[in-house]
């Protein structure tokens, strides 16, 4: 069964460093999402992406964040200058046109900023 | 804004016990409602959904009914198994995004 994959599973970085989190959505999906979950808190929406542009973003998704679909398979989240409070589990999700309600999630990347 | 509140955990049960996890929501309009489950080491998986009032979603013995009058979508299972041990998230969809509850950790003991 097709699934969303994410790499790495765990990323440790120093404050101020740039990180890129990678996701491979399900191959025929057209909508892509990033969510995050700070330890002990809710899963929060960050951004949605369709047709090579951002379709919606939350107030969390400030200028330090960017997303890109650099080729036909990857979908990346970049944090330019990480802060301690960026430490969280980051989930990628995707969906296609025919399953409007269902987003398929990856296993997540745990980001630790020291 | 739109939000979901779900029962705090953790919840520990014996096998074959009845499980209820409460979920209430606040939303403008008529959102779609979901329960997602996360097994250890895995991503969020859709467990069930309901798209309009009085709809009942069901899957793997779990059920939840969209109650507009009480703005609720409580998850129930009549007889849990050890394999149901996971974190359960209630969520609603408005526009492009999902809004999640805090998650409830359920542990089922043999």
PDB file of C-alpha atoms in Angstrom:
ATOM      1  CA  UNK A   1       0.000   0.000   0.000  1.00  0.00           C
ATOM      2  CA  UNK A   2       1.435   3.417  -0.893  1.00  0.00           C
ATOM      3  CA  UNK A   3       2.533   5.541   2.028  1.00  0.00           C
ATOM      4  CA  UNK A   4       4.040   8.896   2.830  1.00  0.00           C
ATOM      5  CA  UNK A   5       7.675   8.684   3.905  1.00  0.00           C
ATOM      6  CA  UNK A   6       9.775  11.216   5.792  1.00  0.00           C
ATOM      7  CA  UNK A   7      13.493  11.610   6.366  1.00  0.00           C
ATOM      8  CA  UNK A   8      15.283  11.791   8.659  1.00  0.00           C
ATOM      9  CA  UNK A   9      13.343  10.205  11.493  1.00  0.00           C
ATOM     10  CA  UNK A  10      15.295  12.311  14.000  1.00  0.00           C
ATOM     11  CA  UNK A  11      17.291  15.489  13.373  1.00  0.00           C
ATOM     12  CA  UNK A  12      19.421  17.226  15.993  1.00  0.00           C
ATOM     13  CA  UNK A  13      20.701  20.713  15.226  1.00  0.00           C
ATOM     14  CA  UNK A  14      22.203  23.736  16.903  1.00  0.00           C
ATOM     15  CA  UNK A  15      20.179  26.899  17.399  1.00  0.00           C
ATOM     16  CA  UNK A  16      20.565  29.217  14.420  1.00  0.00           C
ATOM     17  CA  UNK A  17      21.303  26.453  11.947  1.00  0.00           C
ATOM     18  CA  UNK A  18      19.221  25.725   8.869  1.00  0.00           C
ATOM     19  CA  UNK A  19      17.407  22.410   8.594  1.00  0.00           C
ATOM     20  CA  UNK A  20      15.569  20.773   5.737  1.00  0.00           C
ATOM     21  CA  UNK A  21      12.979  18.121   6.472  1.00  0.00           C
ATOM     22  CA  UNK A  22      12.115  15.851   3.603  1.00  0.00           C
ATOM     23  CA  UNK A  23       8.912  14.116   2.632  1.00  0.00           C
ATOM     24  CA  UNK A  24       7.944  11.858  -0.249  1.00  0.00           C
ATOM     25  CA  UNK A  25       4.165  12.083  -0.659  1.00  0.00           C
ATOM     26  CA  UNK A  26       2.066   9.371  -2.267  1.00  0.00           C
ATOM     27  CA  UNK A  27       2.858   9.516  -5.954  1.00  0.00           C
ATOM     28  CA  UNK A  28      -0.476  10.560  -7.462  1.00  0.00           C
ATOM     29  CA  UNK A  29      -1.348  13.047  -4.723  1.00  0.00           C
ATOM     30  CA  UNK A  30      -1.636  16.732  -5.513  1.00  0.00           C
ATOM     31  CA  UNK A  31      -2.095  18.444  -2.137  1.00  0.00           C
ATOM     32  CA  UNK A  32       0.694  18.524   0.427  1.00  0.00           C
ATOM     33  CA  UNK A  33       0.789  19.615   4.045  1.00  0.00           C
ATOM     34  CA  UNK A  34       3.108  20.131   6.982  1.00  0.00           C
ATOM     35  CA  UNK A  35       1.973  19.895  10.589  1.00  0.00           C
ATOM     36  CA  UNK A  36       3.954  19.944  13.795  1.00  0.00           C
ATOM     37  CA  UNK A  37       3.472  18.711  17.343  1.00  0.00           C
ATOM     38  CA  UNK A  38       5.453  20.204  20.172  1.00  0.00           C
ATOM     39  CA  UNK A  39       5.888  17.625  22.926  1.00  0.00           C
ATOM     40  CA  UNK A  40       2.751  17.431  25.043  1.00  0.00           C
ATOM     41  CA  UNK A  41       0.803  19.823  22.831  1.00  0.00           C
ATOM     42  CA  UNK A  42      -1.658  19.606  19.939  1.00  0.00           C
ATOM     43  CA  UNK A  43      -0.828  18.753  16.363  1.00  0.00           C
ATOM     44  CA  UNK A  44      -0.782  22.154  14.628  1.00  0.00           C
ATOM     45  CA  UNK A  45      -1.262  22.991  10.970  1.00  0.00           C
ATOM     46  CA  UNK A  46       1.669  24.813   9.363  1.00  0.00           C
ATOM     47  CA  UNK A  47       1.060  25.022   5.626  1.00  0.00           C
ATOM     48  CA  UNK A  48      -0.743  23.515   2.657  1.00  0.00           C
ATOM     49  CA  UNK A  49       0.684  23.417  -0.871  1.00  0.00           C
ATOM     50  CA  UNK A  50      -0.976  22.854  -4.213  1.00  0.00           C
ATOM     51  CA  UNK A  51       0.030  23.468  -7.811  1.00  0.00           C
ATOM     52  CA  UNK A  52       3.472  24.665  -6.738  1.00  0.00           C
ATOM     53  CA  UNK A  53       2.258  27.335  -4.411  1.00  0.00           C
ATOM     54  CA  UNK A  54       1.135  27.771  -0.826  1.00  0.00           C
ATOM     55  CA  UNK A  55      -2.653  27.567  -0.566  1.00  0.00           C
ATOM     56  CA  UNK A  56      -2.938  28.273   3.153  1.00  0.00           C
ATOM     57  CA  UNK A  57      -0.560  28.873   6.047  1.00  0.00           C
ATOM     58  CA  UNK A  58      -0.863  29.404   9.760  1.00  0.00           C
ATOM     59  CA  UNK A  59       0.533  32.232  11.860  1.00  0.00           C
ATOM     60  CA  UNK A  60       3.299  29.838  12.945  1.00  0.00           C
ATOM     61  CA  UNK A  61       4.585  29.682   9.364  1.00  0.00           C
ATOM     62  CA  UNK A  62       6.588  32.895   9.382  1.00  0.00           C
ATOM     63  CA  UNK A  63       9.483  34.032   7.195  1.00  0.00           C
ATOM     64  CA  UNK A  64      11.797  31.489   8.803  1.00  0.00           C
ATOM     65  CA  UNK A  65       9.845  28.693   7.145  1.00  0.00           C
ATOM     66  CA  UNK A  66       9.606  27.766   3.485  1.00  0.00           C
ATOM     67  CA  UNK A  67       8.349  24.824   1.490  1.00  0.00           C
ATOM     68  CA  UNK A  68       9.369  23.501  -1.869  1.00  0.00           C
ATOM     69  CA  UNK A  69       8.631  20.710  -4.263  1.00  0.00           C
ATOM     70  CA  UNK A  70      12.045  20.536  -5.924  1.00  0.00           C
ATOM     71  CA  UNK A  71      11.214  17.613  -8.192  1.00  0.00           C
ATOM     72  CA  UNK A  72       8.317  15.311  -8.959  1.00  0.00           C
ATOM     73  CA  UNK A  73       8.561  13.317  -5.778  1.00  0.00           C
ATOM     74  CA  UNK A  74       9.940  15.315  -2.834  1.00  0.00           C
ATOM     75  CA  UNK A  75       8.265  17.950  -0.684  1.00  0.00           C
ATOM     76  CA  UNK A  76      10.527  19.801   1.735  1.00  0.00           C
ATOM     77  CA  UNK A  77      10.167  22.067   4.751  1.00  0.00           C
ATOM     78  CA  UNK A  78      13.076  24.413   5.415  1.00  0.00           C
ATOM     79  CA  UNK A  79      13.657  26.284   8.644  1.00  0.00           C
ATOM     80  CA  UNK A  80      16.266  28.964   7.980  1.00  0.00           C
ATOM     81  CA  UNK A  81      17.506  29.742  11.479  1.00  0.00           C
ATOM     82  CA  UNK A  82      16.223  27.292  14.031  1.00  0.00           C
ATOM     83  CA  UNK A  83      15.117  28.346  17.495  1.00  0.00           C
ATOM     84  CA  UNK A  84      14.772  26.243  20.617  1.00  0.00           C
ATOM     85  CA  UNK A  85      10.982  26.462  20.310  1.00  0.00           C
ATOM     86  CA  UNK A  86      11.111  24.817  16.866  1.00  0.00           C
ATOM     87  CA  UNK A  87      11.834  21.508  18.610  1.00  0.00           C
ATOM     88  CA  UNK A  88       8.858  19.325  17.718  1.00  0.00           C
ATOM     89  CA  UNK A  89       7.644  16.374  15.698  1.00  0.00           C
ATOM     90  CA  UNK A  90       6.978  17.462  12.118  1.00  0.00           C
ATOM     91  CA  UNK A  91       4.420  15.535  10.076  1.00  0.00           C
ATOM     92  CA  UNK A  92       4.014  15.624   6.324  1.00  0.00           C
ATOM     93  CA  UNK A  93       0.677  14.707   4.741  1.00  0.00           C
ATOM     94  CA  UNK A  94      -0.744  14.424   1.245  1.00  0.00           C
ATOM     95  CA  UNK A  95      -4.071  13.819  -0.466  1.00  0.00           C
ATOM     96  CA  UNK A  96      -5.445  13.520  -3.953  1.00  0.00           C
ATOM     97  CA  UNK A  97      -8.423  15.132  -5.637  1.00  0.00           C
ATOM     98  CA  UNK A  98     -10.696  12.132  -5.197  1.00  0.00           C
ATOM     99  CA  UNK A  99     -10.276  11.792  -1.418  1.00  0.00           C
ATOM    100  CA  UNK A 100     -11.033  15.355  -0.479  1.00  0.00           C
ATOM    101  CA  UNK A 101     -11.415  14.557   3.176  1.00  0.00           C
ATOM    102  CA  UNK A 102      -8.573  12.183   3.823  1.00  0.00           C
ATOM    103  CA  UNK A 103      -5.025  13.315   4.343  1.00  0.00           C
ATOM    104  CA  UNK A 104      -2.412  10.553   4.518  1.00  0.00           C
ATOM    105  CA  UNK A 105       0.317  11.199   7.072  1.00  0.00           C
ATOM    106  CA  UNK A 106       3.954  10.222   7.258  1.00  0.00           C
ATOM    107  CA  UNK A 107       5.618   8.871  10.420  1.00  0.00           C
ATOM    108  CA  UNK A 108       7.103  12.241  11.313  1.00  0.00           C
ATOM    109  CA  UNK A 109      10.548  13.752  11.835  1.00  0.00           C
ATOM    110  CA  UNK A 110      11.549  14.579  15.375  1.00  0.00           C
ATOM    111  CA  UNK A 111      13.526  17.847  15.341  1.00  0.00           C
ATOM    112  CA  UNK A 112      15.612  18.686  18.389  1.00  0.00           C
ATOM    113  CA  UNK A 113      17.175  22.152  18.549  1.00  0.00           C
ATOM    114  CA  UNK A 114      19.952  22.536  21.118  1.00  0.00           C
TER     115      UNK A 114
ATOM    116  CA  UNK B   1     -11.180  30.080  15.636  1.00  0.00           C
ATOM    117  CA  UNK B   2     -12.079  26.468  15.002  1.00  0.00           C
ATOM    118  CA  UNK B   3     -10.884  24.091  17.689  1.00  0.00           C
ATOM    119  CA  UNK B   4     -11.237  20.621  19.127  1.00  0.00           C
ATOM    120  CA  UNK B   5     -11.187  19.598  22.768  1.00  0.00           C
ATOM    121  CA  UNK B   6     -10.738  15.962  23.663  1.00  0.00           C
ATOM    122  CA  UNK B   7     -10.570  13.979  26.823  1.00  0.00           C
ATOM    123  CA  UNK B   8      -7.262  14.082  28.640  1.00  0.00           C
ATOM    124  CA  UNK B   9      -5.396  10.853  29.026  1.00  0.00           C
ATOM    125  CA  UNK B  10      -3.759   8.566  29.582  1.00  0.00           C
ATOM    126  CA  UNK B  11      -6.439   5.910  29.636  1.00  0.00           C
ATOM    127  CA  UNK B  12      -5.602   2.379  30.771  1.00  0.00           C
ATOM    128  CA  UNK B  13      -8.061  -0.436  30.217  1.00  0.00           C
ATOM    129  CA  UNK B  14      -8.238  -4.196  30.410  1.00  0.00           C
ATOM    130  CA  UNK B  15      -8.902  -6.246  27.297  1.00  0.00           C
ATOM    131  CA  UNK B  16     -12.604  -6.477  26.370  1.00  0.00           C
ATOM    132  CA  UNK B  17     -13.435  -3.312  28.296  1.00  0.00           C
ATOM    133  CA  UNK B  18     -15.572  -0.525  26.819  1.00  0.00           C
ATOM    134  CA  UNK B  19     -13.702   2.541  25.579  1.00  0.00           C
ATOM    135  CA  UNK B  20     -15.067   6.066  25.250  1.00  0.00           C
ATOM    136  CA  UNK B  21     -12.995   9.106  24.353  1.00  0.00           C
ATOM    137  CA  UNK B  22     -14.897  12.373  24.464  1.00  0.00           C
ATOM    138  CA  UNK B  23     -14.435  15.017  21.779  1.00  0.00           C
ATOM    139  CA  UNK B  24     -16.192  18.352  21.395  1.00  0.00           C
ATOM    140  CA  UNK B  25     -15.593  21.014  18.798  1.00  0.00           C
ATOM    141  CA  UNK B  26     -16.053  24.693  18.117  1.00  0.00           C
ATOM    142  CA  UNK B  27     -16.425  25.741  14.509  1.00  0.00           C
ATOM    143  CA  UNK B  28     -18.156  28.180  12.228  1.00  0.00           C
ATOM    144  CA  UNK B  29     -20.172  26.459   9.567  1.00  0.00           C
ATOM    145  CA  UNK B  30     -20.324  22.695   9.247  1.00  0.00           C
ATOM    146  CA  UNK B  31     -16.947  21.037   9.527  1.00  0.00           C
ATOM    147  CA  UNK B  32     -16.086  17.453   8.694  1.00  0.00           C
ATOM    148  CA  UNK B  33     -14.998  15.464  11.734  1.00  0.00           C
ATOM    149  CA  UNK B  34     -12.353  12.768  12.050  1.00  0.00           C
ATOM    150  CA  UNK B  35     -10.652  10.395  14.407  1.00  0.00           C
ATOM    151  CA  UNK B  36      -6.997   9.637  13.662  1.00  0.00           C
ATOM    152  CA  UNK B  37      -4.928   6.973  15.407  1.00  0.00           C
ATOM    153  CA  UNK B  38      -1.167   6.838  15.878  1.00  0.00           C
ATOM    154  CA  UNK B  39       0.416   3.499  16.699  1.00  0.00           C
ATOM    155  CA  UNK B  40       3.911   3.529  18.230  1.00  0.00           C
ATOM    156  CA  UNK B  41       6.536   4.576  15.705  1.00  0.00           C
ATOM    157  CA  UNK B  42       4.020   5.247  12.945  1.00  0.00           C
ATOM    158  CA  UNK B  43       2.258   8.216  11.372  1.00  0.00           C
ATOM    159  CA  UNK B  44      -1.294   9.383  11.885  1.00  0.00           C
ATOM    160  CA  UNK B  45      -3.839   7.068  10.267  1.00  0.00           C
ATOM    161  CA  UNK B  46      -7.436   7.942   9.559  1.00  0.00           C
ATOM    162  CA  UNK B  47      -9.642   5.758  11.745  1.00  0.00           C
ATOM    163  CA  UNK B  48     -13.077   7.091  10.804  1.00  0.00           C
ATOM    164  CA  UNK B  49     -14.849  10.214   9.635  1.00  0.00           C
ATOM    165  CA  UNK B  50     -18.245  11.923   9.394  1.00  0.00           C
ATOM    166  CA  UNK B  51     -19.039  14.767   7.073  1.00  0.00           C
ATOM    167  CA  UNK B  52     -22.462  15.958   8.255  1.00  0.00           C
ATOM    168  CA  UNK B  53     -24.735  15.979  11.278  1.00  0.00           C
ATOM    169  CA  UNK B  54     -26.037  12.563  12.431  1.00  0.00           C
ATOM    170  CA  UNK B  55     -23.517  10.701  10.269  1.00  0.00           C
ATOM    171  CA  UNK B  56     -21.922   7.756  12.024  1.00  0.00           C
ATOM    172  CA  UNK B  57     -18.363   6.847  11.147  1.00  0.00           C
ATOM    173  CA  UNK B  58     -17.181   3.321  11.893  1.00  0.00           C
ATOM    174  CA  UNK B  59     -14.082   1.214  11.376  1.00  0.00           C
ATOM    175  CA  UNK B  60     -12.341  -1.684  13.151  1.00  0.00           C
ATOM    176  CA  UNK B  61     -15.121  -1.824  15.759  1.00  0.00           C
ATOM    177  CA  UNK B  62     -14.820   1.882  16.572  1.00  0.00           C
ATOM    178  CA  UNK B  63     -17.771   4.231  16.113  1.00  0.00           C
ATOM    179  CA  UNK B  64     -18.422   7.953  16.424  1.00  0.00           C
ATOM    180  CA  UNK B  65     -21.562   9.964  15.648  1.00  0.00           C
ATOM    181  CA  UNK B  66     -21.531  13.601  14.514  1.00  0.00           C
ATOM    182  CA  UNK B  67     -23.810  15.376  17.012  1.00  0.00           C
ATOM    183  CA  UNK B  68     -24.470  18.939  15.922  1.00  0.00           C
ATOM    184  CA  UNK B  69     -26.723  19.739  18.884  1.00  0.00           C
ATOM    185  CA  UNK B  70     -23.978  18.923  21.385  1.00  0.00           C
ATOM    186  CA  UNK B  71     -21.064  19.736  19.030  1.00  0.00           C
ATOM    187  CA  UNK B  72     -19.567  16.355  19.849  1.00  0.00           C
ATOM    188  CA  UNK B  73     -17.943  13.394  18.112  1.00  0.00           C
ATOM    189  CA  UNK B  74     -17.197  10.884  20.861  1.00  0.00           C
ATOM    190  CA  UNK B  75     -15.246   7.744  19.963  1.00  0.00           C
ATOM    191  CA  UNK B  76     -16.459   4.387  21.293  1.00  0.00           C
ATOM    192  CA  UNK B  77     -15.482   0.750  21.081  1.00  0.00           C
ATOM    193  CA  UNK B  78     -17.351  -1.984  22.828  1.00  0.00           C
ATOM    194  CA  UNK B  79     -14.508  -4.440  23.445  1.00  0.00           C
ATOM    195  CA  UNK B  80     -10.930  -3.260  23.155  1.00  0.00           C
ATOM    196  CA  UNK B  81      -7.899  -5.401  22.361  1.00  0.00           C
ATOM    197  CA  UNK B  82      -4.241  -5.007  23.241  1.00  0.00           C
ATOM    198  CA  UNK B  83      -3.645  -4.025  19.613  1.00  0.00           C
ATOM    199  CA  UNK B  84      -5.835  -0.934  20.139  1.00  0.00           C
ATOM    200  CA  UNK B  85      -3.132   0.601  22.309  1.00  0.00           C
ATOM    201  CA  UNK B  86      -2.293   3.883  20.570  1.00  0.00           C
ATOM    202  CA  UNK B  87      -2.767   7.640  20.664  1.00  0.00           C
ATOM    203  CA  UNK B  88      -6.158   8.800  19.363  1.00  0.00           C
ATOM    204  CA  UNK B  89      -6.694  12.265  17.893  1.00  0.00           C
ATOM    205  CA  UNK B  90     -10.000  13.967  17.216  1.00  0.00           C
ATOM    206  CA  UNK B  91      -9.869  16.498  14.367  1.00  0.00           C
ATOM    207  CA  UNK B  92     -12.023  18.754  12.269  1.00  0.00           C
ATOM    208  CA  UNK B  93     -11.462  20.026   8.762  1.00  0.00           C
ATOM    209  CA  UNK B  94     -12.140  23.551   7.626  1.00  0.00           C
ATOM    210  CA  UNK B  95     -10.829  24.714   4.297  1.00  0.00           C
ATOM    211  CA  UNK B  96      -7.525  23.043   3.511  1.00  0.00           C
ATOM    212  CA  UNK B  97      -6.402  22.241   7.021  1.00  0.00           C
ATOM    213  CA  UNK B  98      -7.104  19.876   9.873  1.00  0.00           C
ATOM    214  CA  UNK B  99      -7.371  21.123  13.444  1.00  0.00           C
ATOM    215  CA  UNK B 100      -6.492  18.479  16.018  1.00  0.00           C
ATOM    216  CA  UNK B 101      -7.214  17.799  19.636  1.00  0.00           C
ATOM    217  CA  UNK B 102      -4.367  17.131  22.042  1.00  0.00           C
ATOM    218  CA  UNK B 103      -4.548  13.354  21.651  1.00  0.00           C
ATOM    219  CA  UNK B 104      -5.490  10.659  24.142  1.00  0.00           C
ATOM    220  CA  UNK B 105      -3.081   7.844  24.915  1.00  0.00           C
ATOM    221  CA  UNK B 106      -4.871   4.529  25.362  1.00  0.00           C
ATOM    222  CA  UNK B 107      -3.152   1.482  26.822  1.00  0.00           C
ATOM    223  CA  UNK B 108      -4.960  -1.857  26.827  1.00  0.00           C
ATOM    224  CA  UNK B 109      -3.620  -4.536  29.171  1.00  0.00           C
ATOM    225  CA  UNK B 110      -4.077  -8.260  28.587  1.00  0.00           C
TER     226      UNK B 110
END
